[in-house]
CSV table of C-alpha atoms in Angstrom, one decimal:
chain,number,residue,atom,x,y,z
A,1,MET,CA,103.0,134.0,-82.8
A,2,ARG,CA,101.1,131.1,-81.3
A,3,ARG,CA,102.0,127.4,-81.1
A,4,GLY,CA,99.3,124.9,-80.2
A,5,GLY,CA,97.2,127.8,-79.1
A,6,ILE,CA,99.7,129.0,-76.4
A,7,PRO,CA,101.4,132.4,-76.9
A,8,ASP,CA,105.2,132.5,-77.1
A,9,SER,CA,105.1,134.8,-74.1
A,10,TYR,CA,105.0,131.6,-72.0
A,11,LEU,CA,108.6,131.0,-73.1
A,12,ASP,CA,109.9,134.2,-71.5
A,13,GLY,CA,113.5,133.6,-70.3
A,14,TYR,CA,113.7,130.1,-71.7
A,15,SER,CA,115.9,130.8,-74.7
A,16,GLU,CA,118.3,132.8,-72.5
A,17,LEU,CA,118.5,129.9,-70.1
A,18,LEU,CA,119.3,127.4,-72.9
A,19,THR,CA,122.0,129.8,-74.3
A,20,GLU,CA,123.7,130.0,-70.9
A,21,VAL,CA,123.4,126.2,-70.2
A,22,SER,CA,124.9,125.4,-73.6
A,23,GLU,CA,128.0,127.5,-72.7
A,24,THR,CA,128.4,126.5,-69.0
A,25,GLY,CA,126.6,123.2,-68.6
A,26,ARG,CA,124.9,124.4,-65.4
A,27,LEU,CA,121.5,123.4,-64.1
A,28,PRO,CA,118.6,125.9,-63.7
A,29,ARG,CA,118.7,127.9,-60.5
A,30,ARG,CA,116.0,128.0,-57.9
A,31,ALA,CA,114.7,131.4,-59.0
A,32,GLU,CA,114.5,130.2,-62.6
A,33,LEU,CA,112.6,127.0,-61.5
A,34,ASP,CA,110.2,129.2,-59.4
A,35,ALA,CA,109.6,131.3,-62.5
A,36,PHE,CA,108.7,128.2,-64.5
A,37,ARG,CA,106.3,127.1,-61.7
A,38,THR,CA,104.6,130.5,-61.9
A,39,THR,CA,104.4,130.1,-65.7
A,40,GLY,CA,102.8,126.7,-65.3
A,41,GLU,CA,100.2,128.2,-62.9
A,42,ARG,CA,99.4,131.0,-65.3
A,43,ALA,CA,98.9,128.6,-68.2
A,44,ALA,CA,96.5,126.5,-66.1
A,45,GLU,CA,94.6,129.6,-65.0
A,46,SER,CA,94.3,130.6,-68.6
A,47,GLY,CA,92.9,127.3,-69.6
A,48,TYR,CA,95.9,125.8,-71.3
A,49,GLY,CA,96.6,122.1,-70.8
A,50,LEU,CA,99.9,120.7,-69.6
A,51,ARG,CA,100.4,118.7,-72.8
A,52,GLU,CA,100.1,121.9,-74.8
A,53,LEU,CA,102.6,123.7,-72.5
A,54,VAL,CA,105.1,120.9,-72.6
A,55,GLY,CA,104.7,120.8,-76.4
A,56,LEU,CA,105.5,124.5,-76.6
A,57,TYR,CA,108.8,124.0,-74.7
A,58,LEU,CA,109.8,120.9,-76.7
A,59,ALA,CA,109.2,122.7,-80.0
A,60,ALA,CA,111.2,125.7,-78.7
A,61,THR,CA,114.1,123.5,-77.7
A,62,ARG,CA,114.1,121.8,-81.0
A,63,ARG,CA,114.0,125.1,-82.9
A,64,LEU,CA,116.8,126.7,-80.8
A,65,TRP,CA,119.0,123.6,-80.6
A,66,GLY,CA,121.2,124.2,-83.7
A,67,THR,CA,121.6,127.9,-83.0
A,68,LEU,CA,122.9,127.6,-79.4
A,69,PRO,CA,126.5,128.7,-79.0
A,70,GLY,CA,127.6,125.7,-77.0
A,71,ILE,CA,126.3,123.4,-79.7
A,72,ALA,CA,127.7,125.5,-82.6
A,73,ARG,CA,131.2,125.7,-81.0
A,74,SER,CA,131.5,122.0,-80.1
A,75,ALA,CA,134.6,120.7,-81.8
A,76,THR,CA,134.1,117.0,-81.2
A,77,GLY,CA,131.2,114.6,-80.9
A,78,ALA,CA,132.0,114.2,-77.2
A,79,GLU,CA,131.7,117.9,-76.5
A,80,ARG,CA,128.4,118.0,-78.4
A,81,ALA,CA,127.1,115.1,-76.4
A,82,ARG,CA,128.0,116.7,-73.1
A,83,THR,CA,126.4,120.0,-74.1
A,84,GLY,CA,123.3,118.1,-75.3
A,85,ASP,CA,123.1,116.2,-72.1
A,86,ALA,CA,123.2,119.5,-70.1
A,87,LEU,CA,120.5,121.0,-72.3
A,88,LEU,CA,118.2,118.0,-71.9
A,89,ALA,CA,118.8,118.1,-68.1
A,90,ALA,CA,117.7,121.8,-68.2
A,91,LEU,CA,114.7,121.0,-70.3
A,92,GLU,CA,113.7,118.2,-67.9
A,93,ALA,CA,114.0,120.5,-64.9
A,94,ALA,CA,112.0,123.2,-66.6
A,95,VAL,CA,109.2,120.8,-67.6
A,96,ALA,CA,109.0,119.3,-64.1
A,97,ALA,CA,108.7,122.9,-62.7
A,98,LEU,CA,106.0,123.8,-65.2
A,99,GLY,CA,104.1,120.6,-64.3
A,100,GLU,CA,104.3,121.4,-60.6
A,101,GLY,CA,102.9,124.9,-61.1
A,102,HIS,CA,100.2,123.6,-63.5
A,103,GLU,CA,99.1,120.9,-61.1
A,104,ARG,CA,99.2,123.3,-58.1
A,105,ALA,CA,96.9,125.7,-60.0
A,106,GLN,CA,94.5,122.9,-60.9
A,107,ARG,CA,94.4,121.6,-57.3
A,108,LEU,CA,93.5,125.1,-56.1
A,109,ALA,CA,90.8,125.4,-58.8
A,110,VAL,CA,89.4,122.0,-57.9
A,111,ARG,CA,89.3,123.0,-54.2
A,112,GLN,CA,87.6,126.2,-55.0
A,113,GLU,CA,85.1,124.5,-57.2
A,114,GLU,CA,84.4,121.9,-54.5
A,115,ALA,CA,84.0,124.7,-51.9
A,116,GLU,CA,81.6,126.5,-54.1
A,117,ARG,CA,79.7,123.3,-54.9
A,118,ARG,CA,79.4,122.5,-51.1
A,119,GLU,CA,78.2,126.0,-50.4
A,120,PHE,CA,75.6,125.7,-53.2
A,121,VAL,CA,74.4,122.3,-52.0
A,122,ASP,CA,74.0,123.7,-48.4
A,123,ASP,CA,72.1,126.7,-49.6
A,124,LEU,CA,69.9,124.5,-51.9
A,125,LEU,CA,69.0,121.8,-49.4
A,126,TYR,CA,68.5,124.3,-46.5
A,127,GLY,CA,66.8,127.0,-48.6
A,128,ARG,CA,69.2,129.7,-47.2
A,129,SER,CA,69.7,131.8,-50.3
A,130,ASP,CA,67.6,134.1,-52.4
A,131,LEU,CA,65.7,131.9,-54.8
A,132,GLY,CA,66.5,133.9,-57.9
A,133,ARG,CA,70.2,133.9,-57.1
A,134,LEU,CA,70.0,130.2,-56.2
A,135,ALA,CA,68.5,129.4,-59.6
A,136,GLU,CA,71.3,131.3,-61.4
A,137,ARG,CA,73.9,129.4,-59.5
A,138,ALA,CA,72.2,126.1,-60.1
A,139,GLN,CA,72.7,126.3,-63.9
A,140,ARG,CA,76.4,126.2,-63.3
A,141,PHE,CA,76.0,122.8,-61.6
A,142,GLY,CA,73.6,121.4,-64.3
A,143,LEU,CA,70.3,122.0,-62.6
A,144,ARG,CA,67.4,124.1,-63.9
A,145,LEU,CA,65.3,124.8,-60.8
A,146,ALA,CA,62.3,126.1,-62.7
A,147,ARG,CA,61.5,122.4,-63.3
A,148,SER,CA,60.1,119.9,-60.8
A,149,HIS,CA,62.7,117.9,-59.0
A,150,ALA,CA,62.9,115.0,-56.6
A,151,VAL,CA,65.7,114.0,-54.2
A,152,ALA,CA,67.0,110.6,-53.2
A,153,VAL,CA,69.2,110.1,-50.2
A,154,ALA,CA,71.4,107.1,-49.5
A,155,GLU,CA,72.7,106.3,-46.0
A,156,GLY,CA,75.5,103.8,-45.6
A,157,THR,CA,77.0,101.7,-42.8
A,158,GLU,CA,79.8,104.2,-42.9
A,159,LYS,CA,79.7,107.9,-43.7
A,160,TYR,CA,79.9,109.0,-47.4
A,161,ASP,CA,82.2,111.8,-48.5
A,162,ASP,CA,83.4,113.1,-51.9
A,163,VAL,CA,86.3,110.6,-52.1
A,164,HIS,CA,84.5,107.6,-50.8
A,165,PRO,CA,85.0,104.7,-53.2
A,166,ALA,CA,81.3,103.9,-53.5
A,167,VAL,CA,80.5,107.6,-54.2
A,168,ARG,CA,83.0,107.8,-57.0
A,169,ARG,CA,81.7,104.5,-58.4
A,170,ILE,CA,78.1,105.7,-58.4
A,171,ASP,CA,79.1,109.1,-59.9
A,172,ARG,CA,81.0,107.4,-62.8
A,173,GLU,CA,78.1,105.0,-63.5
A,174,LEU,CA,75.6,107.8,-63.6
A,175,VAL,CA,77.7,110.0,-65.8
A,176,ASP,CA,78.4,107.1,-68.2
A,177,ARG,CA,74.7,106.2,-68.5
A,178,PHE,CA,73.0,109.6,-68.5
A,179,ARG,CA,75.7,112.1,-69.5
A,180,GLU,CA,74.6,115.7,-69.2
A,181,ARG,CA,71.2,115.6,-67.5
A,182,ASP,CA,69.4,117.8,-65.1
A,183,VAL,CA,71.1,116.0,-62.2
A,184,LEU,CA,73.3,116.8,-59.2
A,185,LEU,CA,75.1,114.2,-57.0
A,186,ALA,CA,76.6,115.4,-53.7
A,187,THR,CA,77.4,114.3,-50.2
A,188,LYS,CA,75.8,116.0,-47.2
A,189,ASP,CA,76.1,115.1,-43.5
A,190,GLY,CA,77.7,111.7,-44.3
A,191,ARG,CA,74.9,110.8,-46.7
A,192,LEU,CA,74.8,110.6,-50.5
A,193,VAL,CA,72.3,112.9,-52.2
A,194,CYS,CA,71.0,112.7,-55.7
A,195,ILE,CA,68.8,115.6,-57.1
A,196,ALA,CA,67.1,115.0,-60.4
A,197,ALA,CA,64.4,116.6,-62.5
A,198,THR,CA,61.0,114.8,-62.5
A,199,ALA,CA,61.6,114.1,-66.2
A,200,GLU,CA,64.8,112.3,-65.3
A,201,ARG,CA,63.2,109.8,-62.9
A,202,PRO,CA,65.2,106.9,-64.4
A,203,VAL,CA,68.3,108.6,-62.9
A,204,LEU,CA,66.9,108.4,-59.4
A,205,ASP,CA,66.0,104.7,-60.0
A,206,ALA,CA,69.5,104.0,-61.2
A,207,PHE,CA,71.0,105.9,-58.3
A,208,ALA,CA,68.9,103.8,-55.8
A,209,ARG,CA,69.9,100.6,-57.5
A,210,LEU,CA,73.6,101.5,-57.6
A,211,ALA,CA,73.5,102.6,-53.9
A,212,GLU,CA,71.9,99.3,-53.0
A,213,SER,CA,74.4,97.3,-55.1
A,214,PRO,CA,77.4,99.4,-56.1
A,215,GLY,CA,79.4,96.3,-57.1
A,216,PRO,CA,81.9,93.9,-55.7
A,217,GLY,CA,84.3,95.5,-53.2
A,218,TYR,CA,82.0,98.5,-52.6
A,219,PRO,CA,79.9,98.8,-49.4
A,220,PRO,CA,76.2,98.9,-50.2
A,221,ALA,CA,73.9,101.5,-48.7
A,222,ARG,CA,72.0,100.6,-45.6
A,223,ARG,CA,68.9,102.5,-46.7
A,224,VAL,CA,67.8,104.7,-49.6
A,225,ALA,CA,64.8,107.0,-49.5
A,226,VAL,CA,63.2,109.0,-52.3
A,227,GLY,CA,61.2,112.2,-51.7
A,228,ARG,CA,58.2,113.3,-53.7
A,229,ASP,CA,58.4,115.5,-56.8
A,230,HIS,CA,58.1,119.3,-56.1
A,231,SER,CA,58.6,122.3,-58.3
A,232,GLY,CA,61.0,125.3,-57.9
A,233,PRO,CA,64.0,125.8,-55.7
A,234,GLY,CA,61.8,125.3,-52.6
A,235,GLY,CA,60.6,122.0,-54.0
A,236,VAL,CA,64.1,120.6,-53.7
A,237,VAL,CA,64.2,121.4,-50.0
A,238,ARG,CA,60.8,119.8,-49.5
A,239,SER,CA,61.8,116.6,-51.3
A,240,TYR,CA,65.1,116.4,-49.4
A,241,GLU,CA,63.3,116.8,-46.1
A,242,GLU,CA,60.8,114.1,-47.1
A,243,ALA,CA,63.6,111.7,-48.0
A,244,LEU,CA,65.3,112.4,-44.6
A,245,GLY,CA,62.0,111.9,-42.9
A,246,ALA,CA,61.5,108.5,-44.6
A,247,LEU,CA,65.0,107.4,-43.5
A,248,ASP,CA,64.2,108.4,-39.9
A,249,LEU,CA,60.8,106.6,-40.0
A,250,ALA,CA,62.4,103.5,-41.5
A,251,ASP,CA,64.8,103.4,-38.6
A,252,ARG,CA,62.3,104.1,-35.9
A,253,LEU,CA,59.9,101.6,-37.2
A,254,ASP,CA,62.6,99.1,-38.0
A,255,LEU,CA,61.0,98.6,-41.4
A,256,ASP,CA,62.3,95.7,-43.6
A,257,GLY,CA,63.9,96.5,-46.9
A,258,VAL,CA,66.4,99.0,-48.2
A,259,ARG,CA,64.5,101.4,-50.5
A,260,PHE,CA,61.6,103.6,-49.4
A,261,ASN,CA,59.5,106.2,-51.1
A,262,ALA,CA,58.3,109.1,-49.0
A,263,SER,CA,54.9,108.9,-50.7
A,264,GLU,CA,54.4,105.4,-49.3
A,265,LEU,CA,55.0,106.6,-45.7
A,266,LEU,CA,52.8,109.6,-45.6
A,267,VAL,CA,50.5,108.1,-43.1
A,268,PHE,CA,53.1,108.2,-40.4
A,269,PRO,CA,53.6,112.0,-40.4
A,270,VAL,CA,49.8,112.3,-40.2
A,271,LEU,CA,49.8,110.0,-37.2
A,272,LEU,CA,52.5,112.0,-35.5
A,273,ARG,CA,51.0,115.4,-36.3
A,274,ASP,CA,49.1,115.2,-33.0
A,275,ARG,CA,51.6,113.6,-30.7
A,276,ALA,CA,49.5,114.1,-27.6
A,277,ALA,CA,46.6,112.2,-29.2
A,278,MET,CA,48.9,109.4,-30.3
A,279,ALA,CA,50.5,109.1,-26.9
A,280,ASP,CA,47.0,109.0,-25.3
A,281,LEU,CA,46.0,106.2,-27.8
A,282,VAL,CA,49.1,104.2,-26.9
A,283,ARG,CA,48.6,104.6,-23.2
A,284,THR,CA,44.9,103.7,-23.3
A,285,VAL,CA,45.1,100.7,-25.7
A,286,LEU,CA,48.5,99.2,-25.0
A,287,GLY,CA,49.3,100.4,-21.5
A,288,PRO,CA,47.7,97.3,-19.9
A,289,LEU,CA,50.4,95.2,-21.7
A,290,THR,CA,52.9,96.4,-19.1
A,291,ARG,CA,51.3,94.1,-16.6
A,292,ALA,CA,52.3,91.0,-18.6
A,293,ARG,CA,55.2,88.8,-17.5
A,294,GLY,CA,58.3,90.2,-19.3
A,295,GLY,CA,56.6,93.5,-19.9
A,296,ALA,CA,54.9,95.0,-23.0
A,297,ALA,CA,57.8,94.6,-25.5
A,298,PRO,CA,57.3,90.9,-26.4
A,299,LEU,CA,53.6,91.3,-26.9
A,300,LEU,CA,54.1,94.6,-28.9
A,301,GLU,CA,56.5,92.7,-31.1
A,302,THR,CA,54.0,90.0,-31.6
A,303,LEU,CA,51.4,92.5,-32.8
A,304,SER,CA,53.8,94.1,-35.3
A,305,VAL,CA,55.0,90.7,-36.7
A,306,CYS,CA,51.4,89.4,-37.0
A,307,ALA,CA,50.4,92.5,-39.0
A,308,ALA,CA,53.5,92.1,-41.2
A,309,ALA,CA,52.6,88.5,-41.8
A,310,GLY,CA,49.0,89.2,-42.7
A,311,TYR,CA,47.8,87.4,-39.6
A,312,VAL,CA,48.9,84.0,-41.0
A,313,ASN,CA,49.8,82.4,-37.7
A,314,ALA,CA,52.3,79.9,-39.1
A,315,GLU,CA,54.2,82.6,-40.9
A,316,ALA,CA,54.1,85.0,-37.9
A,317,ALA,CA,55.3,82.2,-35.6
A,318,ARG,CA,58.2,81.4,-38.0
A,319,ARG,CA,59.2,85.1,-38.0
A,320,LEU,CA,59.1,85.3,-34.2
A,321,GLY,CA,60.9,82.0,-33.8
A,322,VAL,CA,58.2,80.5,-31.6
A,323,SER,CA,55.6,77.8,-31.9
A,324,VAL,CA,52.1,78.4,-33.2
A,325,ARG,CA,50.8,77.4,-29.8
A,326,THR,CA,53.0,80.1,-28.1
A,327,LEU,CA,51.8,82.6,-30.6
A,328,SER,CA,48.2,81.8,-29.9
A,329,TYR,CA,48.8,82.2,-26.2
A,330,ARG,CA,50.4,85.6,-26.8
A,331,LEU,CA,47.4,86.8,-28.9
A,332,ALA,CA,45.0,85.5,-26.2
A,333,ARG,CA,47.0,87.4,-23.6
A,334,ILE,CA,46.8,90.6,-25.7
A,335,ARG,CA,43.1,90.2,-25.9
A,336,SER,CA,42.6,89.6,-22.2
A,337,LEU,CA,44.9,92.5,-21.1
A,338,THR,CA,43.7,95.2,-23.5
A,339,GLY,CA,40.2,94.1,-24.2
A,340,TYR,CA,40.9,94.4,-28.0
A,341,ASP,CA,40.6,91.3,-30.1
A,342,PRO,CA,43.1,91.0,-33.0
A,343,GLY,CA,40.6,88.7,-34.8
A,344,ASP,CA,38.1,91.6,-35.1
A,345,GLY,CA,38.7,93.9,-38.0
A,346,LEU,CA,38.1,97.2,-36.3
A,347,GLN,CA,39.7,96.3,-33.1
A,348,ARG,CA,42.7,94.9,-35.0
A,349,TYR,CA,43.1,98.3,-36.8
A,350,THR,CA,43.0,100.1,-33.4
A,351,LEU,CA,45.7,97.7,-32.0
A,352,GLU,CA,47.9,98.1,-35.1
A,353,THR,CA,47.6,101.9,-35.1
A,354,ALA,CA,48.5,102.0,-31.4
A,355,ALA,CA,51.4,99.6,-32.0
A,356,MET,CA,52.7,101.8,-34.8
A,357,GLY,CA,52.4,104.8,-32.7
A,358,ALA,CA,54.3,103.1,-29.9
A,359,ARG,CA,57.2,102.4,-32.2
A,360,LEU,CA,57.2,106.0,-33.5
A,361,LEU,CA,57.2,107.3,-29.9
A,362,GLY,CA,59.7,104.8,-28.6
A,363,TRP,CA,57.3,103.2,-26.1
A,364,PRO,CA,57.7,101.3,-23.9
A,365,GLU,CA,61.4,102.2,-23.6
A,366,LYS,CA,60.4,105.8,-23.3
A,367,GLN,CA,57.8,107.0,-20.9
A,368,LEU,CA,54.9,108.8,-22.5
């Protein structure tokens, strides 16, 4: 016989307990409570909810109530009330123990699920598992790796973890908006990672917006980077590495803004592919700036700000916090020291490329 989908076998020992309690008024013993905790665990492991389990016990109590010897033999209303109070106390203790066991089993299941999820994310992002096996495991977490995917990575002013308020907020919002999509949200090395199929690009856009502005009371991301679309399990790794590379470049170049696309920064890995050639360019073109009063750093900053301002002197001077006259003096000094004129298109390109290389290589703080 089944009640609410739960077999009556989950009531083993309960009727005997009620019978004895109705006669003696005692509370359940420790061994009996431990047995109820075990029953709660078994029910959770079998997929039965706590509401169903408690309902089974309440229904059994109601069914047995009139047949219990202590109730049947009660001569007065006061005796019946005392017996009823003892029975309800026993029911309360049994239900509390069932709940403890059920919750303990759920916590263990959640921890196991989290551990398996973290292991899967590690294997996926580092490409450490057999691709066929990885694709099978991915389906359990809502990903179909035969598709093309892209990865977005958010980096905060504080490290993200699975219980971080902003992470939970973003997760809720994405689930509410997109339900069951080909998407996985996870934390990795203190960053928040979102993996989505190319067809689900709106999910990555929403993720980036939420990371930038998660809402009042939630810390916003410092930077968000999105890798390019790539196919297959190995494509997820490539996109993830591109997103991490974009975050690194944004920091090293001190780029303005919060959101970056790896596709817009492809020129920089190209520039760095031959570090020796780039270092030689920096030394040759910008090395003479070290002879300036105050060193090369102020003039290097001037070059970078002028380029960002489109060589509009008034705007560049405003960003630098100097007068236009001071800016003009600095540009003349750059021209006289390096021999390259920022006003000439080709020479300006050489100066800008060298200045970008200097920032990528950490010059002049680091010796080349």
